[in-house]
mmCIF file with all atom_site columns, C-alpha atoms in Angstrom:
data_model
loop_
_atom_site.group_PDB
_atom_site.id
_atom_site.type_symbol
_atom_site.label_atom_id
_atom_site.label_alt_id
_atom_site.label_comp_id
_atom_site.label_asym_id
_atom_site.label_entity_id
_atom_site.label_seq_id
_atom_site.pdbx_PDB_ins_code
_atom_site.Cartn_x
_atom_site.Cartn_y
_atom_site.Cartn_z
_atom_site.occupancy
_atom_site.B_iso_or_equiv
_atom_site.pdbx_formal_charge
_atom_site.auth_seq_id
_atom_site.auth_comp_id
_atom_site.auth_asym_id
_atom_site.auth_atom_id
_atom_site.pdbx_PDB_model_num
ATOM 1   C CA . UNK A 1 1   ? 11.516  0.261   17.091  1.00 85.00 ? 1128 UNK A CA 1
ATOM 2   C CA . UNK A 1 2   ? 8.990   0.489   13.857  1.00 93.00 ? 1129 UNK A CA 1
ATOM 3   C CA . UNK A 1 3   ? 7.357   -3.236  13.075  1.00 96.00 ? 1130 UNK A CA 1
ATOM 4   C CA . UNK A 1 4   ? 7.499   -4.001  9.229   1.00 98.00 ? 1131 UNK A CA 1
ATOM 5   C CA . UNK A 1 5   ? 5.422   -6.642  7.772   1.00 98.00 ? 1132 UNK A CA 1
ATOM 6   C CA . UNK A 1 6   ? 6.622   -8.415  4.275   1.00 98.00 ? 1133 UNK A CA 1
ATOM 7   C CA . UNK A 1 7   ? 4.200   -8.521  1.387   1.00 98.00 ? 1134 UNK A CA 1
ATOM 8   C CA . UNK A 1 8   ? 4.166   -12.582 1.957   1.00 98.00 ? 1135 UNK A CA 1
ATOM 9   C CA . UNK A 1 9   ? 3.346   -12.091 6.176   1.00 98.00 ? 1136 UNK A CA 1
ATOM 10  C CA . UNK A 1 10  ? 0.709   -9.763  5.018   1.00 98.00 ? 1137 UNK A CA 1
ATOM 11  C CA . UNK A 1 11  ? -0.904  -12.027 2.655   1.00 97.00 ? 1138 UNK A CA 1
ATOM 12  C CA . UNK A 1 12  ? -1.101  -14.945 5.059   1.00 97.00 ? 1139 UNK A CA 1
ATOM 13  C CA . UNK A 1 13  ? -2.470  -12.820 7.590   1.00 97.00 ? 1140 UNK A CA 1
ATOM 14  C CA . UNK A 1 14  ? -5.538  -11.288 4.949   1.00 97.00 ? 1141 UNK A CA 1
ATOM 15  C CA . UNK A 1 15  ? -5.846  -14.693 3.708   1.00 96.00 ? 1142 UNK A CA 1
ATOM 16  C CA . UNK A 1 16  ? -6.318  -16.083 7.111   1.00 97.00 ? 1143 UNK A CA 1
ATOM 17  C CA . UNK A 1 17  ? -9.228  -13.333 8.174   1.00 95.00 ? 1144 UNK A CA 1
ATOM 18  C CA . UNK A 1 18  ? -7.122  -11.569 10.399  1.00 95.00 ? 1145 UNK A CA 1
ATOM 19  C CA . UNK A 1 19  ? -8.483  -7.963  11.309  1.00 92.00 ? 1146 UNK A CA 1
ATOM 20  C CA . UNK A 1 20  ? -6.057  -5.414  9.591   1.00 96.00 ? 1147 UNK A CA 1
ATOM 21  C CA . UNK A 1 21  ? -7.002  -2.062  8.496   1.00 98.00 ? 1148 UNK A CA 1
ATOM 22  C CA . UNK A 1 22  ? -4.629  -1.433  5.432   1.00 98.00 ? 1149 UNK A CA 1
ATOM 23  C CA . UNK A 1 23  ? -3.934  2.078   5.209   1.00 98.00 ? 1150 UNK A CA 1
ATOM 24  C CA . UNK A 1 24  ? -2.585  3.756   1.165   1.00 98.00 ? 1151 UNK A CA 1
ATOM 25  C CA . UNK A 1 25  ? -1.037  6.596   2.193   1.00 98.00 ? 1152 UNK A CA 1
ATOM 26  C CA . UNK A 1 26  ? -0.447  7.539   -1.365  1.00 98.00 ? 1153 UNK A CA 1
ATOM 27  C CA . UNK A 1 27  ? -2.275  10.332  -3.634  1.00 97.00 ? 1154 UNK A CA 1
ATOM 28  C CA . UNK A 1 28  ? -5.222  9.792   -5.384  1.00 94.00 ? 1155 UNK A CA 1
ATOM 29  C CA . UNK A 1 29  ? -2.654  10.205  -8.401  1.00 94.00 ? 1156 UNK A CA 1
ATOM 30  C CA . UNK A 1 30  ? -1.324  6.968   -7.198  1.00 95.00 ? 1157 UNK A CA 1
ATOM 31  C CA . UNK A 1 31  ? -3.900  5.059   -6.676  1.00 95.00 ? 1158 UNK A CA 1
ATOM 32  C CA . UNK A 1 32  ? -5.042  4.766   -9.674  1.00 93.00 ? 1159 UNK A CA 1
ATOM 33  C CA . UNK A 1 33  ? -2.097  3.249   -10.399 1.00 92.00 ? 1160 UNK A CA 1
ATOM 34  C CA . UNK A 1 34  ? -3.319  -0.649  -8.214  1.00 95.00 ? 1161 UNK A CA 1
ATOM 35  C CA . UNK A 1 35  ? -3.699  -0.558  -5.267  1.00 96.00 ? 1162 UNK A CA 1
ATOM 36  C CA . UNK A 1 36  ? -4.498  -3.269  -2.321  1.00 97.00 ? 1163 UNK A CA 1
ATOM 37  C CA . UNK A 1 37  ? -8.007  -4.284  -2.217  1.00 95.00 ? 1164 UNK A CA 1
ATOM 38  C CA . UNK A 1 38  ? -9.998  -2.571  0.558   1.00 94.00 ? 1165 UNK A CA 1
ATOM 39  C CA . UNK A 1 39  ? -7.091  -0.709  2.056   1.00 96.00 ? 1166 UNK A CA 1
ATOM 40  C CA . UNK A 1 40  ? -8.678  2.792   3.115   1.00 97.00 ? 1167 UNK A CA 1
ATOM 41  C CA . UNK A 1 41  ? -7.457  5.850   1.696   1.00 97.00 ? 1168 UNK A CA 1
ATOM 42  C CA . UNK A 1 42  ? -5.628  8.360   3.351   1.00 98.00 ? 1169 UNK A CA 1
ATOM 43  C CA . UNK A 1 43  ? -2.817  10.217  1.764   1.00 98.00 ? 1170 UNK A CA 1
ATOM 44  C CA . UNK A 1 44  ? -0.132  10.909  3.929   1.00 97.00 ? 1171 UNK A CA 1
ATOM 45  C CA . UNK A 1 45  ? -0.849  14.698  4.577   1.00 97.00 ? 1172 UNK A CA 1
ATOM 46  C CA . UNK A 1 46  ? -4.242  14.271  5.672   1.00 98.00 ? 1173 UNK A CA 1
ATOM 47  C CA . UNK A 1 47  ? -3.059  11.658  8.583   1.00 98.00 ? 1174 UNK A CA 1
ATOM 48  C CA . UNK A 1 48  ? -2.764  14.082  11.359  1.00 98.00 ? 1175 UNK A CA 1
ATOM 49  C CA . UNK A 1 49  ? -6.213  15.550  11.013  1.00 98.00 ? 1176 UNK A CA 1
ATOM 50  C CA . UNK A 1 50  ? -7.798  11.681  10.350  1.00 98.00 ? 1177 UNK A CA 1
ATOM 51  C CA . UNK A 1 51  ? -6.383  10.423  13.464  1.00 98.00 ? 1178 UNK A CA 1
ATOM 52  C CA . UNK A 1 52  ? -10.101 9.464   14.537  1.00 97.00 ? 1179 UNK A CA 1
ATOM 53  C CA . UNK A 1 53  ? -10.301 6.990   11.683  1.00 97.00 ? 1180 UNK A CA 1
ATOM 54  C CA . UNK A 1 54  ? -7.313  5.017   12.713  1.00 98.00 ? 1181 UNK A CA 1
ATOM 55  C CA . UNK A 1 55  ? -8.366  2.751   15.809  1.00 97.00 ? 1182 UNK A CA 1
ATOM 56  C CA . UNK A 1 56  ? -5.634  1.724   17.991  1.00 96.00 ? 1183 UNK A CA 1
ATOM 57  C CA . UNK A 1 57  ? -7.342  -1.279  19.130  1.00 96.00 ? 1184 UNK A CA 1
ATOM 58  C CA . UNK A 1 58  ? -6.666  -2.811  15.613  1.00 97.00 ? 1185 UNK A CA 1
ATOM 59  C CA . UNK A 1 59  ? -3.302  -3.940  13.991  1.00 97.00 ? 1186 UNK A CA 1
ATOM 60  C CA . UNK A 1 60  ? -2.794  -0.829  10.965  1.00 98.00 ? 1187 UNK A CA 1
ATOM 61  C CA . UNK A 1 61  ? -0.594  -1.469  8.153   1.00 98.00 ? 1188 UNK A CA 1
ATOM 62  C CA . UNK A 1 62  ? 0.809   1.599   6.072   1.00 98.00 ? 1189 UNK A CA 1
ATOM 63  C CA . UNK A 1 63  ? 1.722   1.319   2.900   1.00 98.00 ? 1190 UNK A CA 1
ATOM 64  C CA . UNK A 1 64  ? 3.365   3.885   -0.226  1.00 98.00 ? 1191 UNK A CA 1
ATOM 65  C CA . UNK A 1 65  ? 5.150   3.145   -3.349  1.00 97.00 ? 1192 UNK A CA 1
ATOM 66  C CA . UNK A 1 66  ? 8.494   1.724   -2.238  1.00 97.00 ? 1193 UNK A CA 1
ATOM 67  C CA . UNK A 1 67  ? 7.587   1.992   1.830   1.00 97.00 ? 1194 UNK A CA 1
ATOM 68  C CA . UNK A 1 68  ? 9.639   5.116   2.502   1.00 97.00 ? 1195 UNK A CA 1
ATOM 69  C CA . UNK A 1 69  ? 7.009   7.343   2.826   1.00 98.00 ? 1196 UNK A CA 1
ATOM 70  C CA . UNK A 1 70  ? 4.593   4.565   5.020   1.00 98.00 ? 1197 UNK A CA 1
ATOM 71  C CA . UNK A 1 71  ? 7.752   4.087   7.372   1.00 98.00 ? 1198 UNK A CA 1
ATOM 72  C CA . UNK A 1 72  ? 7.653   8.285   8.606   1.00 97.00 ? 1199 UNK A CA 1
ATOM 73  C CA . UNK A 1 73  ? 3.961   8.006   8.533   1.00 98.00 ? 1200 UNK A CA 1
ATOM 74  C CA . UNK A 1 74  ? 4.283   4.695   11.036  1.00 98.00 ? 1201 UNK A CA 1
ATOM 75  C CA . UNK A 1 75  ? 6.882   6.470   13.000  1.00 98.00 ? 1202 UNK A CA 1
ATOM 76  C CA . UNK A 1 76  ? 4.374   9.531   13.182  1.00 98.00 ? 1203 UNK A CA 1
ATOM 77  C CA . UNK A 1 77  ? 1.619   7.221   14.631  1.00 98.00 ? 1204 UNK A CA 1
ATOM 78  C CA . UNK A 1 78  ? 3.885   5.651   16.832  1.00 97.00 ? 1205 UNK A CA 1
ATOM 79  C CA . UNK A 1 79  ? 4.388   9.414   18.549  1.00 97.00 ? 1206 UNK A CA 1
ATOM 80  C CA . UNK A 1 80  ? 0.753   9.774   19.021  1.00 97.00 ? 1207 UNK A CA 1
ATOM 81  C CA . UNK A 1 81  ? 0.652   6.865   20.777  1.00 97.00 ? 1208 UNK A CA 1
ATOM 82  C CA . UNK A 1 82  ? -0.199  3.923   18.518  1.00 97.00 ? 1209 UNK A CA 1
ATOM 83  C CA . UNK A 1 83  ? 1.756   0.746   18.998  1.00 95.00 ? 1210 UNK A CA 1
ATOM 84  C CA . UNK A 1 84  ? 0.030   -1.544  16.808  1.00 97.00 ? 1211 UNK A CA 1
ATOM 85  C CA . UNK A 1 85  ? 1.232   -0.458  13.640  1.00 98.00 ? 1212 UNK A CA 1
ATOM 86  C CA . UNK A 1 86  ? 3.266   -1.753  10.599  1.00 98.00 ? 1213 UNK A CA 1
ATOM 87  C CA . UNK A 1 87  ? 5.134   -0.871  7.698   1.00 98.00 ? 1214 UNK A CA 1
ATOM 88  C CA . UNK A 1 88  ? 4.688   -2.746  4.535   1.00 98.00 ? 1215 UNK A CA 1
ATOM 89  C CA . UNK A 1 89  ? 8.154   -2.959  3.598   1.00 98.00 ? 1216 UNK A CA 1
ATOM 90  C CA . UNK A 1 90  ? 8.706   -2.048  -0.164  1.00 98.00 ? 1217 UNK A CA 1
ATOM 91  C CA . UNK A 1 91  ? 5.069   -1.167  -0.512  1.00 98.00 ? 1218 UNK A CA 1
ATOM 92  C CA . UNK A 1 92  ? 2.905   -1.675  -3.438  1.00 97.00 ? 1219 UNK A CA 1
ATOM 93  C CA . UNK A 1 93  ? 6.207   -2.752  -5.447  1.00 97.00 ? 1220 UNK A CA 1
ATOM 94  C CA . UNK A 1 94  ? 6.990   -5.262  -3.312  1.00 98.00 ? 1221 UNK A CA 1
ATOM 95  C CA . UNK A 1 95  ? 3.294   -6.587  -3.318  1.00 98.00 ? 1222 UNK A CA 1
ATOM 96  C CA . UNK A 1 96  ? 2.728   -6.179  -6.848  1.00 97.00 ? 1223 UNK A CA 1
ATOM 97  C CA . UNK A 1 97  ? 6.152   -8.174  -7.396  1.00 97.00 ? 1224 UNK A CA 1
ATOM 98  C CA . UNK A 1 98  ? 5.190   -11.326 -5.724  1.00 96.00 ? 1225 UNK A CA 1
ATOM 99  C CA . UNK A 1 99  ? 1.783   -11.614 -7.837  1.00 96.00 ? 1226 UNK A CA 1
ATOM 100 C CA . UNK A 1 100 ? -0.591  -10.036 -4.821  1.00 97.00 ? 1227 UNK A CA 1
ATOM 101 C CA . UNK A 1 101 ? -3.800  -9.285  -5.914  1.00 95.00 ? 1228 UNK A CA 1
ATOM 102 C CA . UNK A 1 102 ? -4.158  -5.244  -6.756  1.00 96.00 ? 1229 UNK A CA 1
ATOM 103 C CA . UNK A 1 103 ? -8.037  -3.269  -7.625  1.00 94.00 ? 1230 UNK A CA 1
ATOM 104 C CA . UNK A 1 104 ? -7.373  0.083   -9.847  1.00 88.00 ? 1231 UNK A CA 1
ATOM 105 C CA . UNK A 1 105 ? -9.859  2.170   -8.579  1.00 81.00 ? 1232 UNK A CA 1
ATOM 106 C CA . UNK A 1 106 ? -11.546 4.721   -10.509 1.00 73.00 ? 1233 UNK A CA 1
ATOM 107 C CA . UNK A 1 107 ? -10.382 8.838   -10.393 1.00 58.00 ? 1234 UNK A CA 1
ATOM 108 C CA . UNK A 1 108 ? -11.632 10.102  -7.455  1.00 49.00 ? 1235 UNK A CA 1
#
């Protein structure tokens, strides 16, 4: 069973100091784009060999575009043996959609 988190449980939880890593899985391309302030980047083919930069002591949450592409990358993690991870379901959309803050980082 993957765990998804809603953009407004996610917000609560940054506003209340919880320790999340937030994890962009999307390209650099993307990012530009908005993204979520201080979520790491790590496009979504460069997971496997990053696997050291993930701790599994620490709630993760994934997130893409739309969440399709975070919810194979959770399901990945979950087969290497991380069970504290999340989906954000409808990524960035969703987020963006309910007001959420979003940083536009520069080209990489």
């Amino acid at each position: 069973m993957l765990n998804e988190i809603d953009s407004e449980s996610l917000q609560q939880r940054l506003t209340a100091g919880e320790s999340l890593l937030l994890v962009d899985i999307r390209s650099p391309g993307e990012r530009i784009q908005g993204a979520i302030p201080n979520a790491l980047p790590m496009p979504m083919h460069t997971i496997p060999l990053r696997l050291s930069e993930l701790p599994k002591t620490q709630d993760l949450v994934l997130y893409c575009h739309s969440g399709a592409r975070s919810y194979h990358a959770c399901t990945y993690l979950q087969q290497q043996g991380y069970d504290r991870v999340f989906n954000l379901r409808g990524g960035i959309i969703a987020w963006a959609r309910h007001g959420f803050p979003i940083e536009h980082p520069a080209a990489a």
